């Protein structure tokens, strides 16, 4: 579902090499956690996966589509929840969701089913007719999640998706992530909450200084260190990080 081969990215403005020869493969059915210090290259990796950035070297293939050759086809198969929730504040919540459904050409019945399901899950029914500018941070995050998944994409890419969510909404989103993978789809998400990654993910990748330091199941990452926590492994594999990436 997700395949990055020897990807390198340098920001021309400041000459910072955000990623260096990164190779990563995530299969269907995997819930893949991506962790690393601030500035390690997590957000740059996600921007390359979603077509926001292009690599200087290497290839990015999403759901069988080469991002460099068939970007729009690849993006139609991705649901992306960015870190932050910049929205059209003067639209109502429902207008925002219908706007995204129109972009992805979602049928009236499919969008109705999706919106009703997630408004119920995230308890937004009473606010969906209000302008987005009246929403709290947590409500905006819920709206972003609903909109990102409205076309039922096989690949979910979530950048710190639990930020701002209350405990109930956070739990329900994690359950949805697991159900999505159980259906043979893929979830790739970055998080600073190591406990969440440890409990939720089938595999984990650790990035530092733009390089993938390790990837695998928690048992594989332990490499014989019986009982080692993800926090212990993270501290072993990373240091203070580099420039913001």
mmCIF file of C-alpha atoms in Angstrom:
data_model
loop_
_atom_site.group_PDB
_atom_site.id
_atom_site.type_symbol
_atom_site.label_atom_id
_atom_site.label_comp_id
_atom_site.label_asym_id
_atom_site.label_seq_id
_atom_site.Cartn_x
_atom_site.Cartn_y
_atom_site.Cartn_z
ATOM 1 C CA UNK A 1 0.000 0.000 0.000
ATOM 2 C CA UNK A 2 2.826 2.427 0.894
ATOM 3 C CA UNK A 3 6.263 2.116 -0.656
ATOM 4 C CA UNK A 4 9.114 4.617 -0.345
ATOM 5 C CA UNK A 5 12.367 3.675 -2.040
ATOM 6 C CA UNK A 6 15.630 5.504 -1.282
ATOM 7 C CA UNK A 7 13.882 8.824 -0.695
ATOM 8 C CA UNK A 8 15.962 11.923 -0.042
ATOM 9 C CA UNK A 9 14.647 15.431 0.573
ATOM 10 C CA UNK A 10 16.630 18.614 1.174
ATOM 11 C CA UNK A 11 15.010 21.984 1.794
ATOM 12 C CA UNK A 12 16.679 24.381 -0.632
ATOM 13 C CA UNK A 13 15.947 27.463 1.474
ATOM 14 C CA UNK A 14 18.168 26.420 4.374
ATOM 15 C CA UNK A 15 20.020 23.419 2.952
ATOM 16 C CA UNK A 16 18.716 21.093 5.645
ATOM 17 C CA UNK A 17 18.553 17.438 4.575
ATOM 18 C CA UNK A 18 15.226 16.400 6.079
ATOM 19 C CA UNK A 19 15.357 12.803 4.805
ATOM 20 C CA UNK A 20 18.301 10.710 3.693
ATOM 21 C CA UNK A 21 17.908 7.482 1.680
ATOM 22 C CA UNK A 22 14.702 6.479 3.457
ATOM 23 C CA UNK A 23 13.170 3.159 2.388
ATOM 24 C CA UNK A 24 9.876 2.094 3.925
ATOM 25 C CA UNK A 25 7.171 -0.427 3.015
ATOM 26 C CA UNK A 26 3.756 -0.746 4.658
ATOM 27 C CA UNK A 27 1.420 -3.548 3.577
ATOM 28 C CA UNK A 28 -2.354 -3.772 3.486
ATOM 29 C CA UNK A 29 -3.824 -4.658 6.862
ATOM 30 C CA UNK A 30 -1.031 -2.949 8.796
ATOM 31 C CA UNK A 31 -1.491 -0.259 11.409
ATOM 32 C CA UNK A 32 1.922 1.373 11.188
ATOM 33 C CA UNK A 33 3.154 3.810 13.820
ATOM 34 C CA UNK A 34 5.801 6.389 12.897
ATOM 35 C CA UNK A 35 7.702 7.892 15.809
ATOM 36 C CA UNK A 36 10.712 10.126 16.268
ATOM 37 C CA UNK A 37 11.946 13.287 18.006
ATOM 38 C CA UNK A 38 10.820 16.728 16.916
ATOM 39 C CA UNK A 39 12.532 17.581 13.643
ATOM 40 C CA UNK A 40 13.333 13.947 12.855
ATOM 41 C CA UNK A 41 11.593 13.976 9.467
ATOM 42 C CA UNK A 42 8.135 12.614 10.298
ATOM 43 C CA UNK A 43 6.129 15.465 8.803
ATOM 44 C CA UNK A 44 8.385 15.649 5.735
ATOM 45 C CA UNK A 45 7.797 11.929 5.139
ATOM 46 C CA UNK A 46 4.038 12.410 5.381
ATOM 47 C CA UNK A 47 4.114 15.394 3.011
ATOM 48 C CA UNK A 48 5.959 13.253 0.472
ATOM 49 C CA UNK A 49 3.421 10.437 0.875
ATOM 50 C CA UNK A 50 0.518 12.795 0.278
ATOM 51 C CA UNK A 51 2.074 14.610 -2.692
ATOM 52 C CA UNK A 52 2.483 17.948 -0.923
ATOM 53 C CA UNK A 53 6.253 17.682 -1.459
ATOM 54 C CA UNK A 54 8.277 15.874 -4.113
ATOM 55 C CA UNK A 55 11.495 13.995 -3.296
ATOM 56 C CA UNK A 56 14.881 15.064 -4.623
ATOM 57 C CA UNK A 57 15.718 11.401 -5.130
ATOM 58 C CA UNK A 58 13.833 8.130 -4.852
ATOM 59 C CA UNK A 59 10.243 7.082 -5.483
ATOM 60 C CA UNK A 60 6.986 7.290 -3.543
ATOM 61 C CA UNK A 61 4.274 4.778 -4.467
ATOM 62 C CA UNK A 62 0.863 4.920 -2.800
ATOM 63 C CA UNK A 63 -1.752 2.176 -3.336
ATOM 64 C CA UNK A 64 0.031 1.109 -6.506
ATOM 65 C CA UNK A 65 0.362 4.613 -7.997
ATOM 66 C CA UNK A 66 3.703 6.351 -8.474
ATOM 67 C CA UNK A 67 3.228 9.766 -6.868
ATOM 68 C CA UNK A 68 5.498 11.419 -9.440
ATOM 69 C CA UNK A 69 3.627 9.989 -12.450
ATOM 70 C CA UNK A 70 0.039 9.694 -11.236
ATOM 71 C CA UNK A 71 -0.332 12.026 -8.279
ATOM 72 C CA UNK A 72 -4.074 12.666 -8.497
ATOM 73 C CA UNK A 73 -4.927 8.962 -8.741
ATOM 74 C CA UNK A 74 -2.754 8.297 -5.697
ATOM 75 C CA UNK A 75 -4.271 11.161 -3.710
ATOM 76 C CA UNK A 76 -7.810 9.904 -4.362
ATOM 77 C CA UNK A 77 -6.888 6.727 -2.483
ATOM 78 C CA UNK A 78 -5.554 8.568 0.571
ATOM 79 C CA UNK A 79 -7.354 10.004 3.563
ATOM 80 C CA UNK A 80 -5.068 12.603 5.168
ATOM 81 C CA UNK A 81 -5.472 14.139 8.608
ATOM 82 C CA UNK A 82 -2.751 16.791 9.038
ATOM 83 C CA UNK A 83 -1.257 17.996 12.297
ATOM 84 C CA UNK A 84 -3.349 21.122 12.743
ATOM 85 C CA UNK A 85 -6.847 21.975 11.643
ATOM 86 C CA UNK A 86 -6.876 24.986 9.338
ATOM 87 C CA UNK A 87 -10.430 25.050 8.033
ATOM 88 C CA UNK A 88 -12.824 27.309 6.165
ATOM 89 C CA UNK A 89 -14.151 29.023 9.256
ATOM 90 C CA UNK A 90 -17.194 30.630 7.656
ATOM 91 C CA UNK A 91 -18.555 27.366 6.283
ATOM 92 C CA UNK A 92 -20.836 25.311 8.450
ATOM 93 C CA UNK A 93 -19.578 21.870 9.411
ATOM 94 C CA UNK A 94 -22.014 20.270 6.977
ATOM 95 C CA UNK A 95 -21.001 22.607 4.139
ATOM 96 C CA UNK A 96 -17.361 21.655 4.747
ATOM 97 C CA UNK A 97 -18.109 17.923 4.621
ATOM 98 C CA UNK A 98 -20.210 18.257 1.475
ATOM 99 C CA UNK A 99 -17.458 20.332 -0.120
ATOM 100 C CA UNK A 100 -14.963 17.499 0.427
ATOM 101 C CA UNK A 101 -17.501 14.894 -0.713
ATOM 102 C CA UNK A 102 -17.959 16.871 -3.952
ATOM 103 C CA UNK A 103 -14.202 16.996 -4.528
ATOM 104 C CA UNK A 104 -13.943 13.223 -4.166
ATOM 105 C CA UNK A 105 -17.162 12.648 -6.138
ATOM 106 C CA UNK A 106 -18.779 10.731 -3.291
ATOM 107 C CA UNK A 107 -22.330 9.602 -4.076
ATOM 108 C CA UNK A 108 -25.220 11.157 -2.088
ATOM 109 C CA UNK A 109 -25.995 7.880 -0.316
ATOM 110 C CA UNK A 110 -22.371 7.118 0.548
ATOM 111 C CA UNK A 111 -21.768 10.582 1.971
ATOM 112 C CA UNK A 112 -25.032 10.465 3.928
ATOM 113 C CA UNK A 113 -24.104 7.122 5.493
ATOM 114 C CA UNK A 114 -20.575 8.265 6.309
ATOM 115 C CA UNK A 115 -21.586 11.622 7.781
ATOM 116 C CA UNK A 116 -24.370 10.138 9.901
ATOM 117 C CA UNK A 117 -22.084 7.403 11.206
ATOM 118 C CA UNK A 118 -19.251 9.721 12.235
ATOM 119 C CA UNK A 119 -21.417 12.525 13.575
ATOM 120 C CA UNK A 120 -22.864 9.939 15.916
ATOM 121 C CA UNK A 121 -19.440 8.502 16.817
ATOM 122 C CA UNK A 122 -17.937 11.923 17.512
ATOM 123 C CA UNK A 123 -21.069 13.532 18.987
ATOM 124 C CA UNK A 124 -21.179 16.420 16.493
ATOM 125 C CA UNK A 125 -24.824 16.223 15.439
ATOM 126 C CA UNK A 126 -25.874 19.320 17.346
ATOM 127 C CA UNK A 127 -23.004 21.449 15.999
ATOM 128 C CA UNK A 128 -22.818 20.364 12.351
ATOM 129 C CA UNK A 129 -25.069 23.223 11.201
ATOM 130 C CA UNK A 130 -22.933 25.862 12.928
ATOM 131 C CA UNK A 131 -20.045 27.747 11.346
ATOM 132 C CA UNK A 132 -16.654 26.157 11.911
ATOM 133 C CA UNK A 133 -15.350 29.315 13.578
ATOM 134 C CA UNK A 134 -17.582 28.516 16.571
ATOM 135 C CA UNK A 135 -15.989 25.086 17.081
ATOM 136 C CA UNK A 136 -13.498 24.209 19.792
ATOM 137 C CA UNK A 137 -10.112 22.716 18.852
ATOM 138 C CA UNK A 138 -11.379 19.220 19.579
ATOM 139 C CA UNK A 139 -14.518 19.724 17.493
ATOM 140 C CA UNK A 140 -12.425 20.958 14.569
ATOM 141 C CA UNK A 141 -10.204 17.889 14.836
ATOM 142 C CA UNK A 142 -13.255 15.632 14.716
ATOM 143 C CA UNK A 143 -14.530 17.470 11.629
ATOM 144 C CA UNK A 144 -11.154 17.116 9.894
ATOM 145 C CA UNK A 145 -11.175 13.358 10.558
ATOM 146 C CA UNK A 146 -14.726 12.957 9.216
ATOM 147 C CA UNK A 147 -13.861 14.936 6.083
ATOM 148 C CA UNK A 148 -10.589 13.126 5.419
ATOM 149 C CA UNK A 149 -12.285 9.731 5.455
ATOM 150 C CA UNK A 150 -15.470 10.673 3.608
ATOM 151 C CA UNK A 151 -14.438 8.859 0.389
ATOM 152 C CA UNK A 152 -13.570 5.660 2.297
ATOM 153 C CA UNK A 153 -9.942 5.587 1.100
ATOM 154 C CA UNK A 154 -7.883 2.409 1.507
ATOM 155 C CA UNK A 155 -4.922 4.341 2.940
ATOM 156 C CA UNK A 156 -5.276 6.553 5.994
ATOM 157 C CA UNK A 157 -2.365 8.887 6.782
ATOM 158 C CA UNK A 158 -2.798 10.537 10.147
ATOM 159 C CA UNK A 159 -0.344 13.090 11.553
ATOM 160 C CA UNK A 160 -0.846 13.305 15.326
ATOM 161 C CA UNK A 161 -4.579 12.560 14.895
ATOM 162 C CA UNK A 162 -5.422 12.263 18.594
ATOM 163 C CA UNK A 163 -4.356 15.792 19.523
ATOM 164 C CA UNK A 164 -7.247 17.804 20.910
ATOM 165 C CA UNK A 165 -9.627 14.843 21.090
ATOM 166 C CA UNK A 166 -11.348 14.017 24.355
ATOM 167 C CA UNK A 167 -10.758 10.509 25.765
ATOM 168 C CA UNK A 168 -14.003 9.092 24.339
ATOM 169 C CA UNK A 169 -13.356 10.440 20.826
ATOM 170 C CA UNK A 170 -9.733 9.290 20.987
ATOM 171 C CA UNK A 171 -10.821 5.773 21.935
ATOM 172 C CA UNK A 172 -13.428 5.633 19.163
ATOM 173 C CA UNK A 173 -10.961 6.854 16.527
ATOM 174 C CA UNK A 174 -8.459 4.181 17.578
ATOM 175 C CA UNK A 175 -11.192 1.565 17.240
ATOM 176 C CA UNK A 176 -11.990 2.863 13.739
ATOM 177 C CA UNK A 177 -8.306 2.651 12.821
ATOM 178 C CA UNK A 178 -8.198 -0.987 13.906
ATOM 179 C CA UNK A 179 -11.389 -1.822 12.009
ATOM 180 C CA UNK A 180 -10.003 -0.188 8.870
ATOM 181 C CA UNK A 181 -6.924 -2.408 8.997
ATOM 182 C CA UNK A 182 -8.932 -5.535 9.784
ATOM 183 C CA UNK A 183 -10.691 -4.966 6.448
ATOM 184 C CA UNK A 184 -7.309 -5.205 4.668
ATOM 185 C CA UNK A 185 -6.619 -1.477 4.463
ATOM 186 C CA UNK A 186 -3.669 0.519 5.773
ATOM 187 C CA UNK A 187 -3.271 3.119 8.508
ATOM 188 C CA UNK A 188 -0.032 5.106 8.821
ATOM 189 C CA UNK A 189 0.094 7.515 11.711
ATOM 190 C CA UNK A 190 2.673 9.569 13.517
ATOM 191 C CA UNK A 191 2.434 10.138 17.225
ATOM 192 C CA UNK A 192 4.431 11.444 20.155
ATOM 193 C CA UNK A 193 2.443 9.250 22.533
ATOM 194 C CA UNK A 194 4.606 6.145 22.707
ATOM 195 C CA UNK A 195 2.115 4.257 24.843
ATOM 196 C CA UNK A 196 -0.503 4.567 22.088
ATOM 197 C CA UNK A 197 1.912 3.294 19.449
ATOM 198 C CA UNK A 198 2.981 0.415 21.696
ATOM 199 C CA UNK A 199 -0.582 -0.757 22.318
ATOM 200 C CA UNK A 200 -2.144 -0.027 18.937
ATOM 201 C CA UNK A 201 0.344 -0.679 16.142
ATOM 202 C CA UNK A 202 1.152 -3.901 14.339
ATOM 203 C CA UNK A 203 4.507 -2.422 13.266
ATOM 204 C CA UNK A 204 6.491 0.664 14.201
ATOM 205 C CA UNK A 205 9.108 2.772 12.440
ATOM 206 C CA UNK A 206 11.587 4.942 14.347
ATOM 207 C CA UNK A 207 13.086 7.916 12.524
ATOM 208 C CA UNK A 208 15.849 10.284 13.664
ATOM 209 C CA UNK A 209 17.916 12.859 11.765
ATOM 210 C CA UNK A 210 16.016 11.995 8.576
ATOM 211 C CA UNK A 211 16.998 8.342 8.681
ATOM 212 C CA UNK A 212 14.903 5.296 9.501
ATOM 213 C CA UNK A 213 16.728 3.847 12.498
ATOM 214 C CA UNK A 214 14.517 0.766 12.897
ATOM 215 C CA UNK A 215 11.204 -0.741 11.859
ATOM 216 C CA UNK A 216 9.293 -3.872 12.811
ATOM 217 C CA UNK A 217 6.969 -5.318 15.397
ATOM 218 C CA UNK A 218 7.597 -4.444 19.012
ATOM 219 C CA UNK A 219 9.173 -7.881 19.548
ATOM 220 C CA UNK A 220 11.445 -7.366 16.530
ATOM 221 C CA UNK A 221 12.499 -3.940 17.806
ATOM 222 C CA UNK A 222 13.322 -5.434 21.188
ATOM 223 C CA UNK A 223 15.910 -7.739 19.533
ATOM 224 C CA UNK A 224 16.188 -9.991 22.554
ATOM 225 C CA UNK A 225 15.684 -7.269 25.163
ATOM 226 C CA UNK A 226 12.816 -9.081 26.863
ATOM 227 C CA UNK A 227 10.361 -6.722 28.532
ATOM 228 C CA UNK A 228 11.869 -3.555 27.051
ATOM 229 C CA UNK A 229 9.244 -0.845 26.603
ATOM 230 C CA UNK A 230 8.862 1.209 23.454
ATOM 231 C CA UNK A 231 10.108 4.193 25.445
ATOM 232 C CA UNK A 232 13.328 2.328 26.281
ATOM 233 C CA UNK A 233 13.810 1.358 22.634
ATOM 234 C CA UNK A 234 13.017 4.871 21.430
ATOM 235 C CA UNK A 235 15.652 6.398 23.693
ATOM 236 C CA UNK A 236 18.208 3.845 22.499
ATOM 237 C CA UNK A 237 17.516 4.488 18.829
ATOM 238 C CA UNK A 238 17.294 8.282 18.895
ATOM 239 C CA UNK A 239 19.028 11.245 20.397
ATOM 240 C CA UNK A 240 18.107 14.918 20.641
ATOM 241 C CA UNK A 241 17.094 15.192 16.944
ATOM 242 C CA UNK A 242 18.127 17.779 14.420
ATOM 243 C CA UNK A 243 16.558 20.724 12.709
ATOM 244 C CA UNK A 244 12.804 20.949 12.356
ATOM 245 C CA UNK A 245 11.635 18.841 9.397
#
